Amino acid sequence: MQNISFDYIEDELKMVESQFETHLATETPLIQRVAKYVISSGGKRIRPILLLVSSKICGYKGDDHIPLAAVIEFIHTATLLHDDVVDNAPLRRGKSSANTVFGNEASVLVGDYLFAKSFKVLSSLDNMDVIKAYSIAVTLMAEGEVKELVKTADIKTTEDDYLDIIIKKTAVLFACASQIGAIISLKTGEYGQNLYDYGLNIGIAFQLMDDALDYTSNEEFGKFIGNDLKEGKLTLPLIHTMERCLNSEKDIVSGIIYKKKLTNADLQAVLKLVKSYDSIDYTISKAKAAVLKAKENLNVFPDSEHKRNLTDIANYIIERKL
Ligand code: FPP
Ligand code: MG
């Protein structure tokens, strides 16, 4: 599967897209320009799709899932705008990042706008359980990003530290998107918990794949290889290597990770080491295990088109190249 799309939610996804327009109509054109630049840059809409399909699997009959799906993409977009400034990222989805085109100030402030607008829309829906779910998710995301910052260039970062960071910065938003369908359908028991866990597991798999791709991808897929290393980010491929390699090899990596500017030779040296300890395969195997768990979370649901679609989304996470 190149991209996820399901015919039966096409119309609803279009309604979600038109909500973007409505909520971006302000008297300040820069907001629209920056937000649209990122929102229209080929995002896969995984989180809104998860929210729509999870509403269907819980038998939801109302209209709130449309603005809620728009909000989940707004929050995601806000975090990307901020994250690319923090990471000093030149590219996003194969295009110049918003910070490259509009500058850091505009990126941060338009991210703030999207974030604030999200909670305005949420509060207008008058559902305290929904507001709680989104608030918990975004608070954990911010905590995850701060923890990642604190752990920058810390060669003692463990696999558990890493897991805690990726659960918070990435997986909780997938969990929130998947759980909302149950919340608005008042099916918060077994369905709600399993949808949350399903989302959490695919979110973990998503970030593991992202971090594996950072060592294997190329510009064709919209990323420069070795970005995480350049930023001093220790992700699972490198953590796995560091936990196994010789002291002399550890010294080489630490020397490189503390450097301000990496040469191609530095990059190749680390890449060679990571490959020699099978650390990319290890990371991908962890992603596959998380996807398996996500599919087990769906066991509580009877067979249906929606369940099959959620299974397809889980499989897509480990097939994607970008
Ligand atoms: C991408 O990680 C970043 C995230 C998944 C989370 C970003 C969260 C924040 C900036 C904090 C919360 C902010 C708000 C407005 C609530 P990555 O850098 O590993 O992935 P990438 O390769 O996609 O950049
Ligand atoms: Mg980033």
mmCIF file of C-alpha atoms and ligand atoms in Angstrom:
data_model
loop_
_atom_site.group_PDB
_atom_site.id
_atom_site.type_symbol
_atom_site.label_atom_id
_atom_site.label_comp_id
_atom_site.label_asym_id
_atom_site.label_seq_id
_atom_site.Cartn_x
_atom_site.Cartn_y
_atom_site.Cartn_z
ATOM 1 C CA MET A 1 0.000 0.000 0.000
ATOM 2 C CA GLN A 2 1.507 3.318 -1.093
ATOM 3 C CA ASN A 3 -0.869 5.419 0.978
ATOM 4 C CA ILE A 4 -3.854 4.704 3.155
ATOM 5 C CA SER A 5 -7.271 5.559 1.773
ATOM 6 C CA PHE A 6 -10.653 3.993 2.213
ATOM 7 C CA ASP A 7 -13.474 4.862 -0.184
ATOM 8 C CA TYR A 8 -16.156 4.943 2.473
ATOM 9 C CA ILE A 9 -14.551 7.784 4.416
ATOM 10 C CA GLU A 10 -13.534 9.866 1.354
ATOM 11 C CA ASP A 11 -16.494 12.241 1.769
ATOM 12 C CA GLU A 12 -15.823 12.669 5.456
ATOM 13 C CA LEU A 13 -12.142 13.330 4.798
ATOM 14 C CA LYS A 14 -13.165 16.065 2.355
ATOM 15 C CA MET A 15 -15.302 17.563 5.114
ATOM 16 C CA VAL A 16 -12.260 17.458 7.382
ATOM 17 C CA GLU A 17 -10.213 19.274 4.716
ATOM 18 C CA SER A 18 -12.862 21.984 4.423
ATOM 19 C CA GLN A 19 -12.729 22.443 8.213
ATOM 20 C CA PHE A 20 -9.052 23.343 7.776
ATOM 21 C CA GLU A 21 -10.135 26.185 5.463
ATOM 22 C CA THR A 22 -12.817 27.394 7.882
ATOM 23 C CA HIS A 23 -10.537 27.416 10.905
ATOM 24 C CA LEU A 24 -7.709 29.141 9.071
ATOM 25 C CA ALA A 25 -9.817 32.046 7.834
ATOM 26 C CA THR A 26 -8.302 34.890 9.856
ATOM 27 C CA GLU A 27 -7.445 38.529 9.225
ATOM 28 C CA THR A 28 -3.762 37.643 9.289
ATOM 29 C CA PRO A 29 -2.820 36.050 5.943
ATOM 30 C CA LEU A 30 0.562 34.749 7.201
ATOM 31 C CA ILE A 31 -1.284 32.241 9.419
ATOM 32 C CA GLN A 32 -3.052 30.786 6.412
ATOM 33 C CA ARG A 33 0.086 30.791 4.266
ATOM 34 C CA VAL A 34 2.290 28.981 6.775
ATOM 35 C CA ALA A 35 -0.391 26.563 8.009
ATOM 36 C CA LYS A 36 -1.540 25.691 4.492
ATOM 37 C CA TYR A 37 2.039 25.205 3.359
ATOM 38 C CA VAL A 38 2.479 22.427 5.912
ATOM 39 C CA ILE A 39 -1.052 21.010 5.904
ATOM 40 C CA SER A 40 -1.097 20.728 2.082
ATOM 41 C CA SER A 41 2.376 19.256 1.793
ATOM 42 C CA GLY A 42 1.359 15.643 1.293
ATOM 43 C CA GLY A 43 0.670 14.488 4.840
ATOM 44 C CA LYS A 44 -0.864 11.046 4.982
ATOM 45 C CA ARG A 45 -3.733 12.084 7.315
ATOM 46 C CA ILE A 46 -3.146 8.915 9.340
ATOM 47 C CA ARG A 47 -4.409 10.467 12.571
ATOM 48 C CA PRO A 48 -7.707 11.858 11.138
ATOM 49 C CA ILE A 49 -8.280 8.540 9.341
ATOM 50 C CA LEU A 50 -7.723 6.663 12.607
ATOM 51 C CA LEU A 51 -10.221 8.917 14.325
ATOM 52 C CA LEU A 52 -12.855 8.479 11.603
ATOM 53 C CA VAL A 53 -12.473 4.696 11.387
ATOM 54 C CA SER A 54 -12.435 4.302 15.184
ATOM 55 C CA SER A 55 -15.713 6.264 15.307
ATOM 56 C CA LYS A 56 -17.188 3.867 12.753
ATOM 57 C CA ILE A 57 -16.033 0.728 14.544
ATOM 58 C CA CYS A 58 -17.782 2.020 17.681
ATOM 59 C CA GLY A 59 -20.984 2.733 15.731
ATOM 60 C CA TYR A 60 -20.829 6.529 16.130
ATOM 61 C CA LYS A 61 -23.800 8.311 14.526
ATOM 62 C CA GLY A 62 -23.192 12.027 15.221
ATOM 63 C CA ASP A 63 -21.158 14.781 13.494
ATOM 64 C CA ASP A 64 -18.455 15.636 16.032
ATOM 65 C CA HIS A 65 -15.935 13.208 14.537
ATOM 66 C CA ILE A 66 -15.371 15.662 11.631
ATOM 67 C CA PRO A 67 -14.130 18.664 13.677
ATOM 68 C CA LEU A 68 -12.316 16.261 16.012
ATOM 69 C CA ALA A 69 -10.443 14.753 13.067
ATOM 70 C CA ALA A 70 -9.546 18.268 11.851
ATOM 71 C CA VAL A 71 -8.249 19.145 15.320
ATOM 72 C CA ILE A 72 -6.040 16.054 15.527
ATOM 73 C CA GLU A 73 -4.350 17.100 12.251
ATOM 74 C CA PHE A 74 -4.069 20.718 13.474
ATOM 75 C CA ILE A 75 -2.316 19.562 16.647
ATOM 76 C CA HIS A 76 -0.056 17.286 14.627
ATOM 77 C CA THR A 77 0.781 20.189 12.285
ATOM 78 C CA ALA A 78 1.497 22.512 15.242
ATOM 79 C CA THR A 79 3.925 19.992 16.705
ATOM 80 C CA LEU A 80 5.687 19.541 13.341
ATOM 81 C CA LEU A 81 6.120 23.303 12.968
ATOM 82 C CA HIS A 82 7.712 23.448 16.415
ATOM 83 C CA ASP A 83 9.691 20.250 15.997
ATOM 84 C CA ASP A 84 11.331 21.386 12.759
ATOM 85 C CA VAL A 85 12.527 24.550 14.488
ATOM 86 C CA VAL A 86 13.884 22.550 17.451
ATOM 87 C CA ASP A 87 15.564 20.061 15.086
ATOM 88 C CA ASN A 88 16.708 22.749 12.663
ATOM 89 C CA ALA A 89 15.267 20.510 9.940
ATOM 90 C CA PRO A 90 15.782 21.653 6.330
ATOM 91 C CA LEU A 91 13.172 19.266 4.891
ATOM 92 C CA ARG A 92 9.727 18.001 5.747
ATOM 93 C CA ARG A 93 7.964 15.472 3.524
ATOM 94 C CA GLY A 94 10.495 16.018 0.760
ATOM 95 C CA LYS A 95 9.968 19.804 0.603
ATOM 96 C CA SER A 96 11.723 22.697 2.273
ATOM 97 C CA SER A 97 10.424 22.858 5.829
ATOM 98 C CA ALA A 98 8.279 25.822 6.942
ATOM 99 C CA ASN A 99 11.167 27.168 9.025
ATOM 100 C CA THR A 100 13.344 27.189 5.902
ATOM 101 C CA VAL A 101 10.713 29.044 3.864
ATOM 102 C CA PHE A 102 9.125 31.359 6.447
ATOM 103 C CA GLY A 103 11.695 31.441 9.261
ATOM 104 C CA ASN A 104 11.684 30.156 12.829
ATOM 105 C CA GLU A 105 9.561 32.978 14.246
ATOM 106 C CA ALA A 106 6.646 32.443 11.857
ATOM 107 C CA SER A 107 6.850 28.670 12.309
ATOM 108 C CA VAL A 108 6.707 28.822 16.099
ATOM 109 C CA LEU A 109 3.936 31.421 16.189
ATOM 110 C CA VAL A 110 1.732 29.750 13.576
ATOM 111 C CA GLY A 111 2.268 26.482 15.478
ATOM 112 C CA ASP A 112 0.987 28.328 18.570
ATOM 113 C CA TYR A 113 -2.007 29.563 16.591
ATOM 114 C CA LEU A 114 -2.926 26.061 15.403
ATOM 115 C CA PHE A 115 -2.512 24.714 18.901
ATOM 116 C CA ALA A 116 -4.673 27.437 20.449
ATOM 117 C CA LYS A 117 -7.303 27.126 17.725
ATOM 118 C CA SER A 118 -7.475 23.381 18.328
ATOM 119 C CA PHE A 119 -8.546 23.925 21.920
ATOM 120 C CA LYS A 120 -11.028 26.601 20.887
ATOM 121 C CA VAL A 121 -12.689 24.110 18.527
ATOM 122 C CA LEU A 122 -12.556 21.363 21.168
ATOM 123 C CA SER A 123 -14.181 23.551 23.802
ATOM 124 C CA SER A 124 -17.001 24.437 21.390
ATOM 125 C CA LEU A 125 -17.969 20.741 21.275
ATOM 126 C CA ASP A 126 -18.738 20.731 25.000
ATOM 127 C CA ASN A 127 -17.457 17.250 25.773
ATOM 128 C CA MET A 128 -15.218 17.233 28.828
ATOM 129 C CA ASP A 129 -14.005 13.653 28.254
ATOM 130 C CA VAL A 130 -12.804 14.636 24.783
ATOM 131 C CA ILE A 131 -11.041 17.755 26.097
ATOM 132 C CA LYS A 132 -9.365 15.638 28.786
ATOM 133 C CA ALA A 133 -8.127 13.097 26.230
ATOM 134 C CA TYR A 134 -6.567 15.774 23.983
ATOM 135 C CA SER A 135 -5.095 17.689 26.947
ATOM 136 C CA ILE A 136 -3.429 14.552 28.332
ATOM 137 C CA ALA A 137 -1.981 13.751 24.900
ATOM 138 C CA VAL A 138 -0.504 17.193 24.192
ATOM 139 C CA THR A 139 0.940 17.539 27.697
ATOM 140 C CA LEU A 140 2.722 14.187 27.318
ATOM 141 C CA MET A 141 3.946 15.180 23.843
ATOM 142 C CA ALA A 142 5.523 18.347 25.163
ATOM 143 C CA GLU A 143 7.095 16.336 28.017
ATOM 144 C CA GLY A 144 8.462 13.788 25.532
ATOM 145 C CA GLU A 145 10.084 16.520 23.449
ATOM 146 C CA VAL A 146 11.666 18.089 26.529
ATOM 147 C CA LYS A 147 12.986 14.703 27.701
ATOM 148 C CA GLU A 148 14.434 14.139 24.233
ATOM 149 C CA LEU A 149 16.146 17.531 24.447
ATOM 150 C CA VAL A 150 17.599 16.696 27.862
ATOM 151 C CA LYS A 151 18.920 13.396 26.486
ATOM 152 C CA THR A 152 20.617 15.036 23.504
ATOM 153 C CA ALA A 153 24.109 13.587 23.014
ATOM 154 C CA ASP A 154 23.744 11.506 26.188
ATOM 155 C CA ILE A 155 25.497 8.302 25.221
ATOM 156 C CA LYS A 156 24.085 6.576 28.312
ATOM 157 C CA THR A 157 20.540 6.831 26.953
ATOM 158 C CA THR A 158 18.902 3.412 27.401
ATOM 159 C CA GLU A 159 16.305 1.606 25.331
ATOM 160 C CA ASP A 160 13.795 2.293 28.149
ATOM 161 C CA ASP A 161 14.556 6.037 28.058
ATOM 162 C CA TYR A 162 14.070 5.945 24.315
ATOM 163 C CA LEU A 163 10.768 4.050 24.571
ATOM 164 C CA ASP A 164 9.456 6.523 27.121
ATOM 165 C CA ILE A 165 10.364 9.427 24.797
ATOM 166 C CA ILE A 166 8.736 7.970 21.681
ATOM 167 C CA ILE A 167 5.592 6.881 23.537
ATOM 168 C CA LYS A 168 5.174 10.448 24.743
ATOM 169 C CA LYS A 169 6.274 12.498 21.746
ATOM 170 C CA THR A 170 4.615 10.333 19.070
ATOM 171 C CA ALA A 171 2.482 7.416 20.220
ATOM 172 C CA VAL A 172 0.085 9.204 22.578
ATOM 173 C CA LEU A 173 -1.364 11.284 19.708
ATOM 174 C CA PHE A 174 -2.068 8.112 17.707
ATOM 175 C CA ALA A 175 -3.630 6.649 20.882
ATOM 176 C CA CYS A 176 -5.749 9.763 21.363
ATOM 177 C CA ALA A 177 -6.941 9.702 17.727
ATOM 178 C CA SER A 178 -7.908 6.029 17.997
ATOM 179 C CA GLN A 179 -9.592 6.395 21.377
ATOM 180 C CA ILE A 180 -11.767 9.388 20.482
ATOM 181 C CA GLY A 181 -14.169 7.238 18.437
ATOM 182 C CA ALA A 182 -14.909 5.228 21.573
ATOM 183 C CA ILE A 183 -15.250 8.322 23.766
ATOM 184 C CA ILE A 184 -17.776 10.057 21.518
ATOM 185 C CA SER A 185 -19.700 6.788 21.103
ATOM 186 C CA LEU A 186 -19.765 6.326 24.903
ATOM 187 C CA LYS A 187 -17.927 3.004 24.525
ATOM 188 C CA THR A 188 -15.136 3.781 26.939
ATOM 189 C CA GLY A 189 -14.810 0.290 28.515
ATOM 190 C CA GLU A 190 -13.061 -2.518 26.707
ATOM 191 C CA TYR A 191 -13.405 -0.833 23.302
ATOM 192 C CA GLY A 192 -11.952 2.453 24.535
ATOM 193 C CA GLN A 193 -8.964 0.847 26.239
ATOM 194 C CA ASN A 194 -8.156 -1.435 23.319
ATOM 195 C CA LEU A 195 -8.449 1.363 20.776
ATOM 196 C CA TYR A 196 -6.129 3.466 22.929
ATOM 197 C CA ASP A 197 -3.612 0.604 23.155
ATOM 198 C CA TYR A 198 -3.953 -0.111 19.430
ATOM 199 C CA GLY A 199 -3.116 3.549 18.668
ATOM 200 C CA LEU A 200 -0.256 3.558 21.156
ATOM 201 C CA ASN A 201 1.272 0.446 19.593
ATOM 202 C CA ILE A 202 1.048 1.716 16.022
ATOM 203 C CA GLY A 203 2.455 5.047 17.194
ATOM 204 C CA ILE A 204 5.440 3.263 18.750
ATOM 205 C CA ALA A 205 5.918 1.324 15.503
ATOM 206 C CA PHE A 206 5.639 4.553 13.478
ATOM 207 C CA GLN A 207 8.448 6.273 15.391
ATOM 208 C CA LEU A 208 10.636 3.141 15.380
ATOM 209 C CA MET A 209 10.302 3.024 11.586
ATOM 210 C CA ASP A 210 10.975 6.773 11.369
ATOM 211 C CA ASP A 211 14.175 6.284 13.335
ATOM 212 C CA ALA A 212 15.227 3.250 11.272
ATOM 213 C CA LEU A 213 14.545 5.237 8.074
ATOM 214 C CA ASP A 214 16.799 8.001 9.351
ATOM 215 C CA TYR A 215 19.664 5.521 8.908
ATOM 216 C CA THR A 216 18.462 3.992 5.645
ATOM 217 C CA SER A 217 16.385 6.568 3.773
ATOM 218 C CA ASN A 218 17.630 9.017 1.178
ATOM 219 C CA GLU A 219 16.550 12.302 -0.302
ATOM 220 C CA GLU A 220 14.248 10.563 -2.730
ATOM 221 C CA PHE A 221 12.095 9.789 0.327
ATOM 222 C CA GLY A 222 12.274 13.356 1.544
ATOM 223 C CA LYS A 223 14.920 13.079 4.196
ATOM 224 C CA PHE A 224 18.651 13.431 4.485
ATOM 225 C CA ILE A 225 20.192 10.341 5.974
ATOM 226 C CA GLY A 226 21.713 10.753 9.444
ATOM 227 C CA ASN A 227 19.673 13.766 10.556
ATOM 228 C CA ASP A 228 19.162 12.343 14.044
ATOM 229 C CA LEU A 229 22.880 11.745 14.446
ATOM 230 C CA LYS A 230 23.669 15.289 13.288
ATOM 231 C CA GLU A 231 21.314 16.608 15.960
ATOM 232 C CA GLY A 232 22.913 14.416 18.637
ATOM 233 C CA LYS A 233 19.700 12.372 18.914
ATOM 234 C CA LEU A 234 20.306 8.854 20.161
ATOM 235 C CA THR A 235 17.581 6.697 18.682
ATOM 236 C CA LEU A 236 17.172 2.926 18.929
ATOM 237 C CA PRO A 237 19.545 1.949 16.091
ATOM 238 C CA LEU A 238 22.413 3.758 17.801
ATOM 239 C CA ILE A 239 21.370 2.867 21.372
ATOM 240 C CA HIS A 240 21.320 -0.813 20.381
ATOM 241 C CA THR A 241 24.807 -0.494 18.888
ATOM 242 C CA MET A 242 26.167 1.418 21.903
ATOM 243 C CA GLU A 243 24.870 -1.256 24.291
ATOM 244 C CA ARG A 244 26.805 -3.930 22.371
ATOM 245 C CA CYS A 245 29.890 -2.426 20.794
ATOM 246 C CA LEU A 246 33.511 -2.430 22.005
ATOM 247 C CA ASN A 247 34.761 0.399 24.206
ATOM 248 C CA SER A 248 36.995 1.595 21.382
ATOM 249 C CA GLU A 249 33.953 1.775 19.082
ATOM 250 C CA LYS A 250 31.958 3.594 21.782
ATOM 251 C CA ASP A 251 34.718 6.215 21.942
ATOM 252 C CA ILE A 252 34.512 6.759 18.193
ATOM 253 C CA VAL A 253 30.724 7.287 18.356
ATOM 254 C CA SER A 254 30.933 9.624 21.392
ATOM 255 C CA GLY A 255 33.553 11.707 19.615
ATOM 256 C CA ILE A 256 31.243 12.042 16.634
ATOM 257 C CA ILE A 257 28.065 12.690 18.601
ATOM 258 C CA TYR A 258 29.651 15.646 20.446
ATOM 259 C CA LYS A 259 30.856 17.238 17.223
ATOM 260 C CA LYS A 260 29.190 20.448 16.074
ATOM 261 C CA LYS A 261 29.512 19.569 12.393
ATOM 262 C CA LEU A 262 29.566 16.052 11.030
ATOM 263 C CA THR A 263 31.588 15.056 7.986
ATOM 264 C CA ASN A 264 30.470 12.420 5.536
ATOM 265 C CA ALA A 265 33.237 10.162 6.897
ATOM 266 C CA ASP A 266 31.768 10.502 10.431
ATOM 267 C CA LEU A 267 28.369 9.568 9.136
ATOM 268 C CA GLN A 268 29.686 6.561 7.239
ATOM 269 C CA ALA A 269 31.683 5.366 10.283
ATOM 270 C CA VAL A 270 28.585 5.357 12.501
ATOM 271 C CA LEU A 271 26.449 3.846 9.758
ATOM 272 C CA LYS A 272 28.928 1.014 9.293
ATOM 273 C CA LEU A 273 28.927 0.273 13.014
ATOM 274 C CA VAL A 274 25.136 0.398 13.298
ATOM 275 C CA LYS A 275 24.845 -1.988 10.377
ATOM 276 C CA SER A 276 27.478 -4.351 11.749
ATOM 277 C CA TYR A 277 25.494 -4.793 14.985
ATOM 278 C CA ASP A 278 22.244 -5.396 13.026
ATOM 279 C CA SER A 279 20.742 -2.459 14.884
ATOM 280 C CA ILE A 280 18.503 -1.302 12.034
ATOM 281 C CA ASP A 281 17.040 -4.799 11.709
ATOM 282 C CA TYR A 282 16.604 -4.871 15.482
ATOM 283 C CA THR A 283 14.689 -1.569 15.365
ATOM 284 C CA ILE A 284 12.478 -2.799 12.527
ATOM 285 C CA SER A 285 11.811 -6.057 14.402
ATOM 286 C CA LYS A 286 10.636 -4.013 17.396
ATOM 287 C CA ALA A 287 8.311 -2.048 15.093
ATOM 288 C CA LYS A 288 6.903 -5.288 13.703
ATOM 289 C CA ALA A 289 6.312 -6.603 17.235
ATOM 290 C CA ALA A 290 4.435 -3.410 18.140
ATOM 291 C CA VAL A 291 2.245 -3.772 15.033
ATOM 292 C CA LEU A 292 1.479 -7.360 16.030
ATOM 293 C CA LYS A 293 0.394 -6.148 19.472
ATOM 294 C CA ALA A 294 -1.777 -3.459 17.846
ATOM 295 C CA LYS A 295 -3.548 -6.101 15.793
ATOM 296 C CA GLU A 296 -4.119 -8.168 18.949
ATOM 297 C CA ASN A 297 -5.776 -5.125 20.522
ATOM 298 C CA LEU A 298 -8.389 -5.355 17.784
ATOM 299 C CA ASN A 299 -9.397 -8.884 18.890
ATOM 300 C CA VAL A 300 -12.174 -7.448 21.076
ATOM 301 C CA PHE A 301 -14.017 -6.261 17.966
ATOM 302 C CA PRO A 302 -16.167 -8.547 15.818
ATOM 303 C CA ASP A 303 -15.055 -8.856 12.216
ATOM 304 C CA SER A 304 -16.054 -5.841 10.077
ATOM 305 C CA GLU A 305 -14.805 -3.618 7.269
ATOM 306 C CA HIS A 306 -13.648 -1.125 9.918
ATOM 307 C CA LYS A 307 -11.620 -3.736 11.747
ATOM 308 C CA ARG A 308 -9.979 -4.796 8.486
ATOM 309 C CA ASN A 309 -9.150 -1.154 7.756
ATOM 310 C CA LEU A 310 -7.560 -0.667 11.171
ATOM 311 C CA THR A 311 -5.538 -3.815 10.497
ATOM 312 C CA ASP A 312 -4.453 -2.378 7.105
ATOM 313 C CA ILE A 313 -3.368 0.873 8.793
ATOM 314 C CA ALA A 314 -1.268 -1.123 11.283
ATOM 315 C CA ASN A 315 0.393 -3.038 8.430
ATOM 316 C CA TYR A 316 0.968 0.179 6.464
ATOM 317 C CA ILE A 317 3.008 1.643 9.331
ATOM 318 C CA ILE A 318 5.828 -0.842 8.754
ATOM 319 C CA GLU A 319 5.605 -0.719 4.941
ATOM 320 C CA ARG A 320 5.955 3.045 4.532
ATOM 321 C CA LYS A 321 9.142 4.546 3.139
ATOM 322 C CA LEU A 322 8.511 8.144 4.269
HETATM 323 C C1 FPP B 1 8.727 14.494 15.520
HETATM 324 O O1 FPP B 1 9.779 13.716 15.987
HETATM 325 C C2 FPP B 1 8.074 15.250 16.646
HETATM 326 C C3 FPP B 1 7.045 14.827 17.354
HETATM 327 C C4 FPP B 1 6.431 13.532 17.074
HETATM 328 C C5 FPP B 1 6.422 15.585 18.486
HETATM 329 C C6 FPP B 1 6.611 17.059 18.499
HETATM 330 C C7 FPP B 1 6.084 17.648 19.784
HETATM 331 C C8 FPP B 1 6.330 18.890 20.198
HETATM 332 C C9 FPP B 1 7.131 19.856 19.415
HETATM 333 C C10 FPP B 1 5.838 19.343 21.552
HETATM 334 C C11 FPP B 1 4.416 19.672 21.637
HETATM 335 C C12 FPP B 1 4.043 20.896 20.897
HETATM 336 C C13 FPP B 1 2.769 21.381 20.891
HETATM 337 C C14 FPP B 1 2.403 22.553 20.073
HETATM 338 C C15 FPP B 1 1.727 20.693 21.696
HETATM 339 P P1 FPP B 1 11.104 13.527 15.116
HETATM 340 O O2 FPP B 1 11.864 14.794 15.104
HETATM 341 O O3 FPP B 1 11.794 12.341 15.635
HETATM 342 O O4 FPP B 1 10.495 13.139 13.715
HETATM 343 P P2 FPP B 1 10.627 13.837 12.302
HETATM 344 O O5 FPP B 1 11.629 12.998 11.588
HETATM 345 O O6 FPP B 1 9.255 13.699 11.699
HETATM 346 O O7 FPP B 1 11.030 15.255 12.502
HETATM 347 MG MG MG B 2 12.142 16.280 13.845
#
